[in-house]
PDB file of C-alpha atoms in Angstrom:
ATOM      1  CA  UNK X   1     -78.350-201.885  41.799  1.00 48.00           C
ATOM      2  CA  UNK X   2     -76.811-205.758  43.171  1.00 49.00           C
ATOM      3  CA  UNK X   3     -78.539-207.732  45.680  1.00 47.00           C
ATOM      4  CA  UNK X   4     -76.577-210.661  46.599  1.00 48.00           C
ATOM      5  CA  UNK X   5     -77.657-213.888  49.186  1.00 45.00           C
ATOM      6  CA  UNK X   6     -76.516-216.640  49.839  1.00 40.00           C
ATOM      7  CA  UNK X   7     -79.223-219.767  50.084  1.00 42.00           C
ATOM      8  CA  UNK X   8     -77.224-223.102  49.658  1.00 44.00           C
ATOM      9  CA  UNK X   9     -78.751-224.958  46.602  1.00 46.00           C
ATOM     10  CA  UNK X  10     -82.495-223.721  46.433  1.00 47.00           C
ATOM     11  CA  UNK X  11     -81.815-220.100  45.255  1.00 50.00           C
ATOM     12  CA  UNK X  12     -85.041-218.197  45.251  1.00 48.00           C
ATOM     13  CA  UNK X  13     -84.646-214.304  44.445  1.00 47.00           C
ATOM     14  CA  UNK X  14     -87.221-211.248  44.504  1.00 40.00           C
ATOM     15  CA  UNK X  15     -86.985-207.466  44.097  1.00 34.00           C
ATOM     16  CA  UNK X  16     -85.885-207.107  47.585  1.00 32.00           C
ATOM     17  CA  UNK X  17     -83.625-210.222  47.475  1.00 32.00           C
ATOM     18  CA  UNK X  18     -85.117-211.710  50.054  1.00 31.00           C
ATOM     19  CA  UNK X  19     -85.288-215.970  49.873  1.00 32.00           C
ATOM     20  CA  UNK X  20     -85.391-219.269  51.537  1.00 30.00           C
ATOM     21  CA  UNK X  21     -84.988-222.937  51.148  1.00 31.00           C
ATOM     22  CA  UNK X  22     -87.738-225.851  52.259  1.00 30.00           C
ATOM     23  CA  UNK X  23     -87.186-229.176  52.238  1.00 31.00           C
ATOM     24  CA  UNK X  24     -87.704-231.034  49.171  1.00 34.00           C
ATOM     25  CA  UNK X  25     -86.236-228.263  47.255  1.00 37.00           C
ATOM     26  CA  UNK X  26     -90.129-226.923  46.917  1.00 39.00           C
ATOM     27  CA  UNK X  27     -90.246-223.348  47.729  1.00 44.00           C
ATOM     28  CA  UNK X  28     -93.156-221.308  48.622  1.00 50.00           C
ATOM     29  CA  UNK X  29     -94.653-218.048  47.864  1.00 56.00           C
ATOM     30  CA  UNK X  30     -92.893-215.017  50.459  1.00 54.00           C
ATOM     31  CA  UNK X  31     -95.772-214.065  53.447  1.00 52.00           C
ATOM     32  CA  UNK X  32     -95.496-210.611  51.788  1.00 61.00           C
ATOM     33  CA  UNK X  33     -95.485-210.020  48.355  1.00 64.00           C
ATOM     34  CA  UNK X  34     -92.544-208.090  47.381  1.00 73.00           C
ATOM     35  CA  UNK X  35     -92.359-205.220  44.436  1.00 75.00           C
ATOM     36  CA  UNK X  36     -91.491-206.623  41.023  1.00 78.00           C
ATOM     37  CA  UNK X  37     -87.695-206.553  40.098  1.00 79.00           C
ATOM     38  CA  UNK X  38     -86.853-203.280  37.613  1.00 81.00           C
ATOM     39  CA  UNK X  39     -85.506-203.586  34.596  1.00 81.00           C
ATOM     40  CA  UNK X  40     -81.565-202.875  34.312  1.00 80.00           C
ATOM     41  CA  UNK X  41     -81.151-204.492  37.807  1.00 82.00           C
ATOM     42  CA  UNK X  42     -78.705-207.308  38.290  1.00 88.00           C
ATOM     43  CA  UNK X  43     -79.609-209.958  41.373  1.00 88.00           C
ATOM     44  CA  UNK X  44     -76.283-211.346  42.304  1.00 90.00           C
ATOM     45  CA  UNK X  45     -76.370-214.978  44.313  1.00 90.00           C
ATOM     46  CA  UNK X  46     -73.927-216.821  46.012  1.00 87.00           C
ATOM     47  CA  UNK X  47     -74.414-220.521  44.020  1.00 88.00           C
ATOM     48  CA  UNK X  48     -73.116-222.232  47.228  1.00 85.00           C
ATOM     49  CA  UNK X  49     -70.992-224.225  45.105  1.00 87.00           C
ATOM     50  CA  UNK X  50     -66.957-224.721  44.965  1.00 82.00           C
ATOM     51  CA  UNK X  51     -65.017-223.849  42.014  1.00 83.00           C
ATOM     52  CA  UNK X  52     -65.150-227.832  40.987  1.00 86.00           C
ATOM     53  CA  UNK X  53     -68.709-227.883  39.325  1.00 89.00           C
ATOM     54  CA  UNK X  54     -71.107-225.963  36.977  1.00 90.00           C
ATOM     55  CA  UNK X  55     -74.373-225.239  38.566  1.00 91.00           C
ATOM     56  CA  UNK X  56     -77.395-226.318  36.895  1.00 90.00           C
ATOM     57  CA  UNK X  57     -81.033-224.823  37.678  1.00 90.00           C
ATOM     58  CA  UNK X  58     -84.352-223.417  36.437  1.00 89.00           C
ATOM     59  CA  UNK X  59     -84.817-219.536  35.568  1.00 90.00           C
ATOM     60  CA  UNK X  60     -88.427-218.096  36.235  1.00 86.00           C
ATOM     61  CA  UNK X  61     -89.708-214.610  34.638  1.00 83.00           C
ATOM     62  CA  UNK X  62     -92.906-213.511  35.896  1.00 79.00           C
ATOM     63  CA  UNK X  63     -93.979-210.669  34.319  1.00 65.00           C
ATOM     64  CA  UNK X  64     -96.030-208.285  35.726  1.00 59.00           C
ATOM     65  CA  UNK X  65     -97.257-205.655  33.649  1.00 64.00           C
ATOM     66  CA  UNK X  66     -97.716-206.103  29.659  1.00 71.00           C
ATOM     67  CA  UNK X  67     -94.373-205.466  27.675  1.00 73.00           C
ATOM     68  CA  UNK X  68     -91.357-207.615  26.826  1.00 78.00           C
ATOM     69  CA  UNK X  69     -88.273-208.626  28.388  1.00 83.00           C
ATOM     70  CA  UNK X  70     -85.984-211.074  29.236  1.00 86.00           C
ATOM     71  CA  UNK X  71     -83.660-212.708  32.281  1.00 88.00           C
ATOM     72  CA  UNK X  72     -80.532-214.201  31.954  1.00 90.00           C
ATOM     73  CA  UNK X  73     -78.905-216.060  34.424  1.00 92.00           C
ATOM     74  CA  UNK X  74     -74.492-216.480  33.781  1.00 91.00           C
ATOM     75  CA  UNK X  75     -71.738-216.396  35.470  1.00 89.00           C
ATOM     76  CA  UNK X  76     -68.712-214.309  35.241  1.00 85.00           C
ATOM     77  CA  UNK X  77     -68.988-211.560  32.400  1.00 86.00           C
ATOM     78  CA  UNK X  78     -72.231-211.203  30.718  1.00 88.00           C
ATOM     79  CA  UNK X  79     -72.349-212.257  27.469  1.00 83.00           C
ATOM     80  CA  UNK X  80     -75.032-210.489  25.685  1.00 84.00           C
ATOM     81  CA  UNK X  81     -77.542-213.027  25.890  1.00 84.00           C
ATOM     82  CA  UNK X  82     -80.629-214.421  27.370  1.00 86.00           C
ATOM     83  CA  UNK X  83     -81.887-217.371  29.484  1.00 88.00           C
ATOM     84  CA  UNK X  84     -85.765-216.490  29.040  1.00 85.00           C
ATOM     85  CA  UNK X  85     -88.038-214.504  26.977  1.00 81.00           C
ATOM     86  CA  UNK X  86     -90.949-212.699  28.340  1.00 79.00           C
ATOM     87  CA  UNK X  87     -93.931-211.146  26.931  1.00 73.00           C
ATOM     88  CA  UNK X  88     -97.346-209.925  28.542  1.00 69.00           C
ATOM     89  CA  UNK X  89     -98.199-211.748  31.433  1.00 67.00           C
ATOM     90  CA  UNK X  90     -97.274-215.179  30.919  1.00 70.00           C
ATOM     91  CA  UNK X  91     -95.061-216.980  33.867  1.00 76.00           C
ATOM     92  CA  UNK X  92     -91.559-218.255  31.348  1.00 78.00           C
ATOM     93  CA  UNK X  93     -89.497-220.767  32.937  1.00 83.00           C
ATOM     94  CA  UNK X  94     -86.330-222.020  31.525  1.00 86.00           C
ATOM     95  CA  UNK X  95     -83.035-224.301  32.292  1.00 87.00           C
ATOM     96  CA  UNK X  96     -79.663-222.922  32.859  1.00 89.00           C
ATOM     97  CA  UNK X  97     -76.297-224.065  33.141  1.00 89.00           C
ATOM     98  CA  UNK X  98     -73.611-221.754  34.416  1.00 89.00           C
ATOM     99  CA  UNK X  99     -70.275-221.695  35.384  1.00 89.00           C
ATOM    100  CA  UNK X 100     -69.472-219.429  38.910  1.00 90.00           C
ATOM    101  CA  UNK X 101     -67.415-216.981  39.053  1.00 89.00           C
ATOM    102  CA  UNK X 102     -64.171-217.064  40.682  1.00 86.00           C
ATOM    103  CA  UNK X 103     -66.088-216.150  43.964  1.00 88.00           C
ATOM    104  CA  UNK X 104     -68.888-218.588  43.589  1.00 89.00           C
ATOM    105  CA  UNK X 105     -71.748-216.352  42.428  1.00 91.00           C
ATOM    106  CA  UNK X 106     -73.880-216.330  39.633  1.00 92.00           C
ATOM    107  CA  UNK X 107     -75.641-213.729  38.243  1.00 92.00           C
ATOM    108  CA  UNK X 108     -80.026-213.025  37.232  1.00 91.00           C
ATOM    109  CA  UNK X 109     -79.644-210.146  34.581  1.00 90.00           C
ATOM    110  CA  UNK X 110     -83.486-208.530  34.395  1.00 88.00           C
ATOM    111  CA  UNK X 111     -83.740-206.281  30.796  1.00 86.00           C
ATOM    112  CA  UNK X 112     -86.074-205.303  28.587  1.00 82.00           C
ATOM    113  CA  UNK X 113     -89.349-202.701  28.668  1.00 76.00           C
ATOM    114  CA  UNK X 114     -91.343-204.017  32.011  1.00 74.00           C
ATOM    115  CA  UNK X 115     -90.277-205.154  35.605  1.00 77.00           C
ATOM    116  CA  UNK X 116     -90.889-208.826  36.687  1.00 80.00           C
ATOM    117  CA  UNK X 117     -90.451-211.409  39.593  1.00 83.00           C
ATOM    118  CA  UNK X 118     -87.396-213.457  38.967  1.00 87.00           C
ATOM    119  CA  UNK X 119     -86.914-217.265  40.858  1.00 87.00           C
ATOM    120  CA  UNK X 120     -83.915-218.987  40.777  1.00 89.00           C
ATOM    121  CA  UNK X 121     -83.809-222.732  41.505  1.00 88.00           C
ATOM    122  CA  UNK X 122     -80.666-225.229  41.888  1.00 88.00           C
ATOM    123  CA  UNK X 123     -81.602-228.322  40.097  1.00 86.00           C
ATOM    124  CA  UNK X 124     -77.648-230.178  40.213  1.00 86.00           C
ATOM    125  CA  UNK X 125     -74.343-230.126  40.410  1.00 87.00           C
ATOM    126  CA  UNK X 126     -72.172-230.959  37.220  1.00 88.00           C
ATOM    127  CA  UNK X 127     -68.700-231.729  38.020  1.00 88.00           C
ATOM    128  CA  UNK X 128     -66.016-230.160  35.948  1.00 88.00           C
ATOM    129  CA  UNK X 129     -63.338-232.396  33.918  1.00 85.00           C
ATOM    130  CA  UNK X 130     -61.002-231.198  30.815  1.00 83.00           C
ATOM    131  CA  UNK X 131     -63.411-232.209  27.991  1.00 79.00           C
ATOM    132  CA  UNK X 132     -66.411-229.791  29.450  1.00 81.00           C
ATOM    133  CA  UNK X 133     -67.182-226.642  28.435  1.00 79.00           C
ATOM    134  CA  UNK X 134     -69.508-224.303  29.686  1.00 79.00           C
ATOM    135  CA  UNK X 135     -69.797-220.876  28.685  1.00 76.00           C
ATOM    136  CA  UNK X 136     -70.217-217.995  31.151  1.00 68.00           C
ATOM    137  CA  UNK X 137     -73.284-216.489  28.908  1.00 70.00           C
ATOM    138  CA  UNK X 138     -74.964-218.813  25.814  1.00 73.00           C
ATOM    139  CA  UNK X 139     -73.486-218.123  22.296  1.00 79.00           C
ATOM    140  CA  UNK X 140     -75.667-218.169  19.966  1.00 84.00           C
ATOM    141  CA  UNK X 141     -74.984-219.756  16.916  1.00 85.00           C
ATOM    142  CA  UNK X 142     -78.094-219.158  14.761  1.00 86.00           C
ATOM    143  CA  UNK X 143     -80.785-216.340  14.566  1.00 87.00           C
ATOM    144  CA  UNK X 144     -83.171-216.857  11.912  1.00 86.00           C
ATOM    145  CA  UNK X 145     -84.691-213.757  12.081  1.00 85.00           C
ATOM    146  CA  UNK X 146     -81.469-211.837  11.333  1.00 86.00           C
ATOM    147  CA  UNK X 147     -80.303-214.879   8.853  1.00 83.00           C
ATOM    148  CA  UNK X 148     -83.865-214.524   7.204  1.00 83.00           C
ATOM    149  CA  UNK X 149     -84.388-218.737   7.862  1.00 81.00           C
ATOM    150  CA  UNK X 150     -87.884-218.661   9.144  1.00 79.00           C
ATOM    151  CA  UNK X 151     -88.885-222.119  10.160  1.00 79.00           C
ATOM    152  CA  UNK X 152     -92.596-223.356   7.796  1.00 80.00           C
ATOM    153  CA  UNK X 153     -95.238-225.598   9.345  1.00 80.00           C
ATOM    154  CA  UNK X 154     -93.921-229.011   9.296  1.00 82.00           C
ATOM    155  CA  UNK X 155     -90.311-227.421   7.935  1.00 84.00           C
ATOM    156  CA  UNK X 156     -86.697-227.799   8.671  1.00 86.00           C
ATOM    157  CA  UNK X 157     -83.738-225.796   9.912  1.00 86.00           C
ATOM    158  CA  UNK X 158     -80.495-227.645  10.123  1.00 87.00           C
ATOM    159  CA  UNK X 159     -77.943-225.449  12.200  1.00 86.00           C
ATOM    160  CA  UNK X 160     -74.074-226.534  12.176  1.00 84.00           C
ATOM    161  CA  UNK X 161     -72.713-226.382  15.689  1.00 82.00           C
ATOM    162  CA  UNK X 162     -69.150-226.723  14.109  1.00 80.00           C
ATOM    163  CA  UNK X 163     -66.769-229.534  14.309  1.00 81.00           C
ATOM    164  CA  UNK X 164     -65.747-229.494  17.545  1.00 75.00           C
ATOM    165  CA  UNK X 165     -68.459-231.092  18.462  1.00 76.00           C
ATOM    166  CA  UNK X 166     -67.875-233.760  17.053  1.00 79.00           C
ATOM    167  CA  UNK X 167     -68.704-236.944  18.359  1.00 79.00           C
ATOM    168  CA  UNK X 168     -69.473-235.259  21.523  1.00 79.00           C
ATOM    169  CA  UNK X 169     -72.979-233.568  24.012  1.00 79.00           C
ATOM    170  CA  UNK X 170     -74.037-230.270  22.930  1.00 80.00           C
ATOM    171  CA  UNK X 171     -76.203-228.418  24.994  1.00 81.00           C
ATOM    172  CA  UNK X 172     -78.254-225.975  23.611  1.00 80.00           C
ATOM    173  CA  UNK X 173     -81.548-223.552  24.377  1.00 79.00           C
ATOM    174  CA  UNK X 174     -84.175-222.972  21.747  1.00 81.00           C
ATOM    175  CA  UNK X 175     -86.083-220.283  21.908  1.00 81.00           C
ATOM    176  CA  UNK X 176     -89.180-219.677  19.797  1.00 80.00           C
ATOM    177  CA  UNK X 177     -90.164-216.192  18.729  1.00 79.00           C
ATOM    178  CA  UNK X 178     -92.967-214.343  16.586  1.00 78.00           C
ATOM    179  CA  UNK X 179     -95.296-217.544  16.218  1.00 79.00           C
ATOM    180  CA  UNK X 180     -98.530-216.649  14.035  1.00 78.00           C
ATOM    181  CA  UNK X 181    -100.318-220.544  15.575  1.00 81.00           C
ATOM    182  CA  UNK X 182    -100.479-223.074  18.145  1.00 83.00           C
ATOM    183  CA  UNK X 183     -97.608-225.479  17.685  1.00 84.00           C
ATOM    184  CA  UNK X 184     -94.313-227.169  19.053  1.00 86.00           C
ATOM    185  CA  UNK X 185     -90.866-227.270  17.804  1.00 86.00           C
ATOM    186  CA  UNK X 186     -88.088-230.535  18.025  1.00 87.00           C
ATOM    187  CA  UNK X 187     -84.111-230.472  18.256  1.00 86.00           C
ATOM    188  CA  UNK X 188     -82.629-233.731  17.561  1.00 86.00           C
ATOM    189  CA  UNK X 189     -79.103-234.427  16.022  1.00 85.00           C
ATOM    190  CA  UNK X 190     -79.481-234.461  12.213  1.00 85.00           C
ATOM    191  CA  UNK X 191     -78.348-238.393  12.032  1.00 84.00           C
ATOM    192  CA  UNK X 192     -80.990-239.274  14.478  1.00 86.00           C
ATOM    193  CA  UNK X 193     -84.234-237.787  12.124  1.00 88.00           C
ATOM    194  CA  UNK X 194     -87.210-236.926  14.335  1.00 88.00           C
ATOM    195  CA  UNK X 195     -88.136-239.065  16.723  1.00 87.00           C
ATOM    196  CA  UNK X 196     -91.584-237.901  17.208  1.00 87.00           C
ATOM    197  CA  UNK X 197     -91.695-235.691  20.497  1.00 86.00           C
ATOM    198  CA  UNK X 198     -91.593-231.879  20.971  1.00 85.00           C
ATOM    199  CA  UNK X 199     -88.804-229.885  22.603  1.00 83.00           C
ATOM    200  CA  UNK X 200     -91.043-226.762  22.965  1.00 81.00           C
ATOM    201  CA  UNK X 201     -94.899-226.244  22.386  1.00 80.00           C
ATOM    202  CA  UNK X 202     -96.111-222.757  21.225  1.00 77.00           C
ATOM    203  CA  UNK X 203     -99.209-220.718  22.244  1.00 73.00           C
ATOM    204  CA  UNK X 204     -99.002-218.657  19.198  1.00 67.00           C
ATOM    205  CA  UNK X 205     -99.076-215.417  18.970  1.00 60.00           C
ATOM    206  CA  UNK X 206     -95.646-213.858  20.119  1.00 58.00           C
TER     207      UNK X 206
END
């Protein structure tokens, strides 16, 4: 099943694909709570932007009932990966960057075991020149819990992005999984060291 909508730059999606746009960019709760998006379903959206710019926003998974999942917003083909993790009833926000397709939509991918609410919010525009590249779907360049690299407390995993980056921005999503405390997690470039503030904090426990 598609839904597809077209909202400008404050994209706000649910089951029934219904959404608006207040001023401010601040958008509120629908008058009438609609049914939680199934798994399997993909929420197309029209990004509202021309083929000159990557979109950049914020991915919300609400999940409803207990059980894991995920969301990921790309553009173009999917590429096997996510843009947020969910598990039991915790609200999981998280920033995207996509490239639209041809026709200027993007897409919300909802998988896993459980159905959730999905929101969608434009944060900026990122003009497109030669030396930027944005991938349709994240690649992922390190699992640790297939390469067996399982971060200790107060440990360090350095991950080689490859040398074409070089001298230039990476952007990148960390994402935290099977956490046995309370604690946080930094990504900083390797020359830098740690400079003392988190990128993520952890709950513990998932």
């Amino acid at each position: 099943m598609t839904y597809r909508n077209r909202v400008g730059l404050c994209l706000v999606v649910t089951a029934t694909a219904s959404a608006f746009a207040l001023a401010g960019g601040v958008a509120a709760s629908p008058a009438t709570e609609q049914p939680p998006v199934t798994s399997g379903v993909d929420i197309v959206i029209d990004s509202g932007l021309d083929d000159d710019s990557f979109l950049i926003g914020n991915a919300t998974a609400i999940n409803v009932p207990p059980g894991a999942g995920y969301v990921s917003v790309y553009g173009g083909d999917f590429g096997g990966t996510s843009t947020v993790n969910t598990s039991g009833v915790a609200t999981m926000p998280n920033l995207f960057i996509v490239d639209p397709a041809s026709d200027g939509s993007i897409t919300a991918r909802v998988g896993g075991g459980s159905e959730r609410h999905v929101i969608v919010d434009s944060v900026a525009r990122l003009k497109k020149n030669p030396a930027t590249v944005i991938y349709p779907s994240p690649r992922r360049v390190l699992d640790s819990r297939v390469a067996g690299l399982a971060v200790v407390p107060d440990g360090e995993l350095t991950v080689d992005l490859g040398e074409r980056y070089a001298g230039r921005l990476a952007i990148i999503n960390l994402t935290v999984d099977r956490t046995a405390a309370p604690g946080w997690q930094a990504t900083y470039p390797c020359a830098d060291g740690y400079q003392g503030t988190s990128s993520i904090n952890l709950r513990g426990g998932g």
